[in-house]
PDB file of C-alpha atoms in Angstrom:
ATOM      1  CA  UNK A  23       9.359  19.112  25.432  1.00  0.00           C
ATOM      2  CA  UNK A  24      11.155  17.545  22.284  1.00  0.00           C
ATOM      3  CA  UNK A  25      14.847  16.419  23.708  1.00  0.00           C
ATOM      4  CA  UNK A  26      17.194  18.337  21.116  1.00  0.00           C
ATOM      5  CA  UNK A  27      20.012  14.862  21.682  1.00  0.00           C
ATOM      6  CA  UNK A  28      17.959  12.434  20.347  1.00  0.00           C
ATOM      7  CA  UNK A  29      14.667  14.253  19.056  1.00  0.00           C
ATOM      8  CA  UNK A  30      12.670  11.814  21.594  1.00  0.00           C
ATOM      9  CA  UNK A  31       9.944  13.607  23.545  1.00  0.00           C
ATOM     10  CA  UNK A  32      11.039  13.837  26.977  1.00  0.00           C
ATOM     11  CA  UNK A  33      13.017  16.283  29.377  1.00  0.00           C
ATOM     12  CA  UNK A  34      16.568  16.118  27.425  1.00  0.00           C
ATOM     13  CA  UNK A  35      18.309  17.118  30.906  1.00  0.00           C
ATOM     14  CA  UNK A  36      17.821  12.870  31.539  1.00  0.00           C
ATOM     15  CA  UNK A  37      18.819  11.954  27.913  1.00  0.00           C
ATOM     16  CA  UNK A  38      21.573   9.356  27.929  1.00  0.00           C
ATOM     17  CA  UNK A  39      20.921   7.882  24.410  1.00  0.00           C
ATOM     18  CA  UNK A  40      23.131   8.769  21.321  1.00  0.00           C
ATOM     19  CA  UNK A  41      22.741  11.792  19.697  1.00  0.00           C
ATOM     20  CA  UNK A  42      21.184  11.217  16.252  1.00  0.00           C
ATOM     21  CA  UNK A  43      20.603  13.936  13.367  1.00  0.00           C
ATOM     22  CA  UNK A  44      17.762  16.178  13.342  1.00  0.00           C
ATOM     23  CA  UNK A  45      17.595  15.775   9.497  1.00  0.00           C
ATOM     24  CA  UNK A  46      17.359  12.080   8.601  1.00  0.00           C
ATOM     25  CA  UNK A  47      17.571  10.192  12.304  1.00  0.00           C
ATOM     26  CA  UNK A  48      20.616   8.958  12.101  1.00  0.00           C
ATOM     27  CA  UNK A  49      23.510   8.529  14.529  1.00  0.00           C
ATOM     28  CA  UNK A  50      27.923   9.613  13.901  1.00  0.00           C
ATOM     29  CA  UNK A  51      26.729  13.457  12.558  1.00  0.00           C
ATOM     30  CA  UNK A  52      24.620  16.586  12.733  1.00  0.00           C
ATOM     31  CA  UNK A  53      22.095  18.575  11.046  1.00  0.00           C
ATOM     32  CA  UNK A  54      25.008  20.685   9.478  1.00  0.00           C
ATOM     33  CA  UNK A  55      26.947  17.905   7.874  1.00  0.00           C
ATOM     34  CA  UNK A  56      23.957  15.818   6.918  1.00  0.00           C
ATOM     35  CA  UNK A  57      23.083  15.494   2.978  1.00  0.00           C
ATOM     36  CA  UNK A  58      20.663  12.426   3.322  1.00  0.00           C
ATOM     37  CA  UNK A  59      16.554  12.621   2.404  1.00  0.00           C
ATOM     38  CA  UNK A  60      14.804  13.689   6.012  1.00  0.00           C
ATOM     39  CA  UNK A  61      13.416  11.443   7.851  1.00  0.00           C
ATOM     40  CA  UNK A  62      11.589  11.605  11.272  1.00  0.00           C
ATOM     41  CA  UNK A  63      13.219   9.764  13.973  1.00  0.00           C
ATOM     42  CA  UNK A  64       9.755   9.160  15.797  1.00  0.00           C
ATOM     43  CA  UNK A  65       6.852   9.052  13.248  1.00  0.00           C
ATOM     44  CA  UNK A  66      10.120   7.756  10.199  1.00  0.00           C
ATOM     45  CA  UNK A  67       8.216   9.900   7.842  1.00  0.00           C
ATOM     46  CA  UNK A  68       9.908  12.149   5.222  1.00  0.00           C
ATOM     47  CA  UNK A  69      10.133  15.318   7.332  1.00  0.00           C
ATOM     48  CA  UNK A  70      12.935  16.554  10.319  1.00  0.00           C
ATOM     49  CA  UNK A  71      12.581  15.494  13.766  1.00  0.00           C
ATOM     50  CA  UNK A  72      11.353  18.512  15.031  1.00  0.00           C
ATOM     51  CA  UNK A  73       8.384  19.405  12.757  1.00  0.00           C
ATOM     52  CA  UNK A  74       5.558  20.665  14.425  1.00  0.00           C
ATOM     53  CA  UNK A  75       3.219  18.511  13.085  1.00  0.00           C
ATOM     54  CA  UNK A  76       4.358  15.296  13.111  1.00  0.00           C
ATOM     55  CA  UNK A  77       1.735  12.747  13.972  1.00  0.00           C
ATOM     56  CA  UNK A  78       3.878  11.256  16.880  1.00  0.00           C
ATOM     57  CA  UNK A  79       4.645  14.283  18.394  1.00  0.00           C
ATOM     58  CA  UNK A  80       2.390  14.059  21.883  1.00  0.00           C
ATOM     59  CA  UNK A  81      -1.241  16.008  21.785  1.00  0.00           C
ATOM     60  CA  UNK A  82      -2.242  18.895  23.628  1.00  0.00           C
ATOM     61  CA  UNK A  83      -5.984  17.681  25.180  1.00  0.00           C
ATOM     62  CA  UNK A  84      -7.702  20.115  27.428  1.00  0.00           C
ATOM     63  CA  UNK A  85      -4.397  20.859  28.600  1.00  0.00           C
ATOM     64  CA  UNK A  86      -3.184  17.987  29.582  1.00  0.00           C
ATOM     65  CA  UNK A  87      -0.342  16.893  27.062  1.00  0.00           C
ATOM     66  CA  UNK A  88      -1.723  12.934  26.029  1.00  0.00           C
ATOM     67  CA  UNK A  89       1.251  10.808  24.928  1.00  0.00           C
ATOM     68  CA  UNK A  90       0.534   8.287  22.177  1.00  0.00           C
ATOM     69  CA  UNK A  91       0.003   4.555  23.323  1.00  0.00           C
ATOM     70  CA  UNK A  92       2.292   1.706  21.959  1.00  0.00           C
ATOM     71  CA  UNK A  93      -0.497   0.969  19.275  1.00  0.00           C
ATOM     72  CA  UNK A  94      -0.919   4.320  18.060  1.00  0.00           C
ATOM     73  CA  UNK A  95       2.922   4.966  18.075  1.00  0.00           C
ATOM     74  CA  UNK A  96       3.416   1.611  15.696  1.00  0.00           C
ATOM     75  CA  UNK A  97       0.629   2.667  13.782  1.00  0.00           C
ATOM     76  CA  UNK A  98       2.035   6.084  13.134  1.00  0.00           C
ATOM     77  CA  UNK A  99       5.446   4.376  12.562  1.00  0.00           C
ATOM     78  CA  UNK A 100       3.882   1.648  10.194  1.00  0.00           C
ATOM     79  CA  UNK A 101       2.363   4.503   8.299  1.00  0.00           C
ATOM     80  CA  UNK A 102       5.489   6.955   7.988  1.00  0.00           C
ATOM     81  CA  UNK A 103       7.870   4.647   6.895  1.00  0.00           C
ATOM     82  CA  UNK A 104       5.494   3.319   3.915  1.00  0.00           C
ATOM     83  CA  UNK A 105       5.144   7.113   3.183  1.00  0.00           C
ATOM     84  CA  UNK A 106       8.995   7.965   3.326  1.00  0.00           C
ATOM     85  CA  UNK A 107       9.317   4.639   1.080  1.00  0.00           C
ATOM     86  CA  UNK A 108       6.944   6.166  -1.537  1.00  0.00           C
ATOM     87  CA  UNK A 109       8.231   9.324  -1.775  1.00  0.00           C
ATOM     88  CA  UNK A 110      11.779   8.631  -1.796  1.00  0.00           C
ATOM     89  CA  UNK A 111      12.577   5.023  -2.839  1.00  0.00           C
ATOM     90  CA  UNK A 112      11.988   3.778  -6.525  1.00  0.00           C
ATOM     91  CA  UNK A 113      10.186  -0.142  -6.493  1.00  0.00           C
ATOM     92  CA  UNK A 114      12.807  -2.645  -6.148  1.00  0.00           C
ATOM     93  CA  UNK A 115      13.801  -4.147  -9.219  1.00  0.00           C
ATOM     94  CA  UNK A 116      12.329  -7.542  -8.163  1.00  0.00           C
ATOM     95  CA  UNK A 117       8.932  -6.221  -7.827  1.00  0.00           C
ATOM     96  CA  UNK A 118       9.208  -5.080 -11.397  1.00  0.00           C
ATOM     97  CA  UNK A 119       9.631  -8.497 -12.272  1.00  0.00           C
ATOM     98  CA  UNK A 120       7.174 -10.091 -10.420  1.00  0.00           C
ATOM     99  CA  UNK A 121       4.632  -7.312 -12.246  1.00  0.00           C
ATOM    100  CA  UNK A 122       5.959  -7.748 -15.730  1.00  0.00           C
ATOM    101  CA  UNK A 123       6.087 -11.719 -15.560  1.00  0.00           C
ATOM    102  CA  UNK A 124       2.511 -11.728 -13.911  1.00  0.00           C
ATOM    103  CA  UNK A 125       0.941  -9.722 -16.916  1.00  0.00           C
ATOM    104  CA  UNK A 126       2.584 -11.171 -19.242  1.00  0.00           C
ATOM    105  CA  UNK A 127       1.303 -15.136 -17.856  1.00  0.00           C
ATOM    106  CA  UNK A 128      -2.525 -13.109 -18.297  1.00  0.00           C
ATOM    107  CA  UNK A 129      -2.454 -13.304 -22.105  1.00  0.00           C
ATOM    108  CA  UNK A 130      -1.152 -16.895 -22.240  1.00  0.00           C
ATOM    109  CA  UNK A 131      -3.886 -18.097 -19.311  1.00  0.00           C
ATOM    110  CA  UNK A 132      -7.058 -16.465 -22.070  1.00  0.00           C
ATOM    111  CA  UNK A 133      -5.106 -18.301 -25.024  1.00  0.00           C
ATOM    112  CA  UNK A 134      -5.122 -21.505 -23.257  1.00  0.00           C
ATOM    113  CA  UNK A 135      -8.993 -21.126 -22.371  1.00  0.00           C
ATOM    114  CA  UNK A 136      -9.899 -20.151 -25.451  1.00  0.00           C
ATOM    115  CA  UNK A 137      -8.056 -23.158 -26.602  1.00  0.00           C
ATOM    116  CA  UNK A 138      -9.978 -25.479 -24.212  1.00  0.00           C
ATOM    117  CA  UNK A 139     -13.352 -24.138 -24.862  1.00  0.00           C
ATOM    118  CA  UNK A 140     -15.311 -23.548 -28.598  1.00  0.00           C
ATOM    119  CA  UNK A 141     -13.915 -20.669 -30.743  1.00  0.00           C
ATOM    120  CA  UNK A 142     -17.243 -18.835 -31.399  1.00  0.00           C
ATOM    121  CA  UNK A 143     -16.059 -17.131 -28.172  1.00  0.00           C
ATOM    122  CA  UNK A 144     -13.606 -14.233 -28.253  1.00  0.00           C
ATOM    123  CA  UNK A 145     -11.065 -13.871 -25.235  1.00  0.00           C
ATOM    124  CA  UNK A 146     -11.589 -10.533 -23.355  1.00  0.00           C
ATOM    125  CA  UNK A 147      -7.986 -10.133 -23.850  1.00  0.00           C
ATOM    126  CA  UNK A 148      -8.253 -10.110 -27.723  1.00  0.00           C
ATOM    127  CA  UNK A 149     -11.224  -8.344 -27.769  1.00  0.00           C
ATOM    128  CA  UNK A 150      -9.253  -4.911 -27.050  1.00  0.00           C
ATOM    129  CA  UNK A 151     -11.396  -3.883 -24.129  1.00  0.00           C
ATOM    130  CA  UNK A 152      -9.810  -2.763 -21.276  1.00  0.00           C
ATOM    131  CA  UNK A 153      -8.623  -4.634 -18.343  1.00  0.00           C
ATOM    132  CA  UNK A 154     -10.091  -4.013 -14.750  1.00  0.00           C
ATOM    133  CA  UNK A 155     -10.228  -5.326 -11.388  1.00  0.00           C
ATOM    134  CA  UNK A 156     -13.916  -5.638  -9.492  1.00  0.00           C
ATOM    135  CA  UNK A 157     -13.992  -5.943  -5.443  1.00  0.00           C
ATOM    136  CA  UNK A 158     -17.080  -7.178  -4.395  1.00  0.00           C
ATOM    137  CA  UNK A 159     -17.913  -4.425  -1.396  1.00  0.00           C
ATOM    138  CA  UNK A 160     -20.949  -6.338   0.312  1.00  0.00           C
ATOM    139  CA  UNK A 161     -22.919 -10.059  -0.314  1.00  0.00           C
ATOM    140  CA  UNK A 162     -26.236  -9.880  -2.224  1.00  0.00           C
ATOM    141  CA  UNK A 163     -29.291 -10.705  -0.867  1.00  0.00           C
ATOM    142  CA  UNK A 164     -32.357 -11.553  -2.308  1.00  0.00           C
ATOM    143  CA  UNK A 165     -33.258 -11.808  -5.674  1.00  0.00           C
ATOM    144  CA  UNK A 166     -30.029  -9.765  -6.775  1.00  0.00           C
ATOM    145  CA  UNK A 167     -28.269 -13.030  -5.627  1.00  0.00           C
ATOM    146  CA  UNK A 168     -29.725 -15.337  -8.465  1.00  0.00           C
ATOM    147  CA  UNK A 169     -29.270 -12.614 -11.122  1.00  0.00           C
ATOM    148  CA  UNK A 170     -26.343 -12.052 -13.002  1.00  0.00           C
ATOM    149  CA  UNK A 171     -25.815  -8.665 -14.950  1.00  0.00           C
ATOM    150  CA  UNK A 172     -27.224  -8.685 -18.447  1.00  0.00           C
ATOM    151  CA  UNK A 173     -23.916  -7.259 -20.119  1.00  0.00           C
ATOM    152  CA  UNK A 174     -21.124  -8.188 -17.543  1.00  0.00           C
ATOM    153  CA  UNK A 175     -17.986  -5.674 -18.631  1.00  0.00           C
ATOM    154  CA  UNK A 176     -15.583  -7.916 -21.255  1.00  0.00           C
ATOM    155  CA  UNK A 177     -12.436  -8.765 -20.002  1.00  0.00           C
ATOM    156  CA  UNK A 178     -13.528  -8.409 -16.385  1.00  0.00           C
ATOM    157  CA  UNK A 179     -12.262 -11.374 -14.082  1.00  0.00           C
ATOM    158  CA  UNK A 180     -15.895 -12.074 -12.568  1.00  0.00           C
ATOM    159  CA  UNK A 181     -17.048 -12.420 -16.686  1.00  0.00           C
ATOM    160  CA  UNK A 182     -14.577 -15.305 -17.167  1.00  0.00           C
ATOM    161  CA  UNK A 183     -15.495 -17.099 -14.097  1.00  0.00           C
ATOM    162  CA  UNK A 184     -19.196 -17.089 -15.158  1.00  0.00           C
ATOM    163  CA  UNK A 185     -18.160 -17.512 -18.788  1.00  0.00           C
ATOM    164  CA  UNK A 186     -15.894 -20.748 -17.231  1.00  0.00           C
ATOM    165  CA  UNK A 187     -18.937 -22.180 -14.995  1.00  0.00           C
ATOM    166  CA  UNK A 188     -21.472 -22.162 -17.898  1.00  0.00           C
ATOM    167  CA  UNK A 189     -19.065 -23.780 -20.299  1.00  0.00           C
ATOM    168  CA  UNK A 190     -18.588 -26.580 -17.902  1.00  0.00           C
ATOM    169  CA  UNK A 191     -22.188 -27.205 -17.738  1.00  0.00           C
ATOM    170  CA  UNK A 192     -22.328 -26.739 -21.876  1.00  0.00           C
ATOM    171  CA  UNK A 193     -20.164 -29.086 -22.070  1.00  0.00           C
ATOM    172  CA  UNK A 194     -21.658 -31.820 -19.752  1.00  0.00           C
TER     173      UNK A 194
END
């Protein structure tokens, strides 16, 4: 049973920890007076203590009720408070920064290359094609190792490292 003191799950007739708000899981109110954004006190996701279906809320399993272990309960915690952070927080202004100075150093890196190498090339950057990130998901094997696509994407970053290998060798 969910202890209605501190929203813990346990028998509240033991509870000796401060009562905190059912709302946003904090302590010096209650649910009545409270004006803040919910947020769990177990799972710190954007929802009241005593949802339902909150993830940290102990399982019903073949009747037995399962509690969560440590792992799980960080986990769950890890997860909630990134969630709660999304929905409710706006990017810190520093993070802006760091994003608006790292896109704008892009441009200036392709000038500079463009500079260092021959100028029959076009940078991907001037070329007006769009810009996009490629994960490589699994190693090649085989023969798909030693090939390299016949029309790599412009503007790509795995382009401009071939484009940078082969101009080395050009220019050996």
């Amino acid at each position: 049973k969910q202890c209605e003191t501190c929203w813990g799950y346990h028998f509240a007739r033991n509870c000796h920890r401060q009562p905190v708000c059912q709302r946003c899981g904090k302590t010096g109110h209650i649910v009545d007076d409270c004006a803040a954004w919910e947020q769990c006190v177990n799972c710190l996701g954007p929802h009241e203590a005593s949802l339902r279906n909150c993830p940290a809320r102990p399982k019903r399993v073949r009747g037995i009720l399962r509690r969560l272990t440590k792992e799980q309960r960080e986990h769950i915690r890890m997860v909630g408070a990134e969630t709660y952070r999304q929905r409710h927080l706006n990017p810190q202004p520093e993070s802006l920064t760091e994003i608006q100075q790292s896109t704008t150093e892009l441009p200036r890196d392709d000038i500079a290359l463009d500079q260092q190498s021959n100028a029959r090339t076009p940078s991907p950057a001037a070329s007006g094609a769009p810009s996009c990130i490629m994960v490589a998901t699994a190693p090649r094997t085989g023969y798909e190792a030693e090939e390299e696509p016949e029309h790599p994407r412009p503007g790509s970053p795995r382009k401009r490292r071939i484009v940078l290998i082969n101009r080395s060798h050009d220019q050996e």
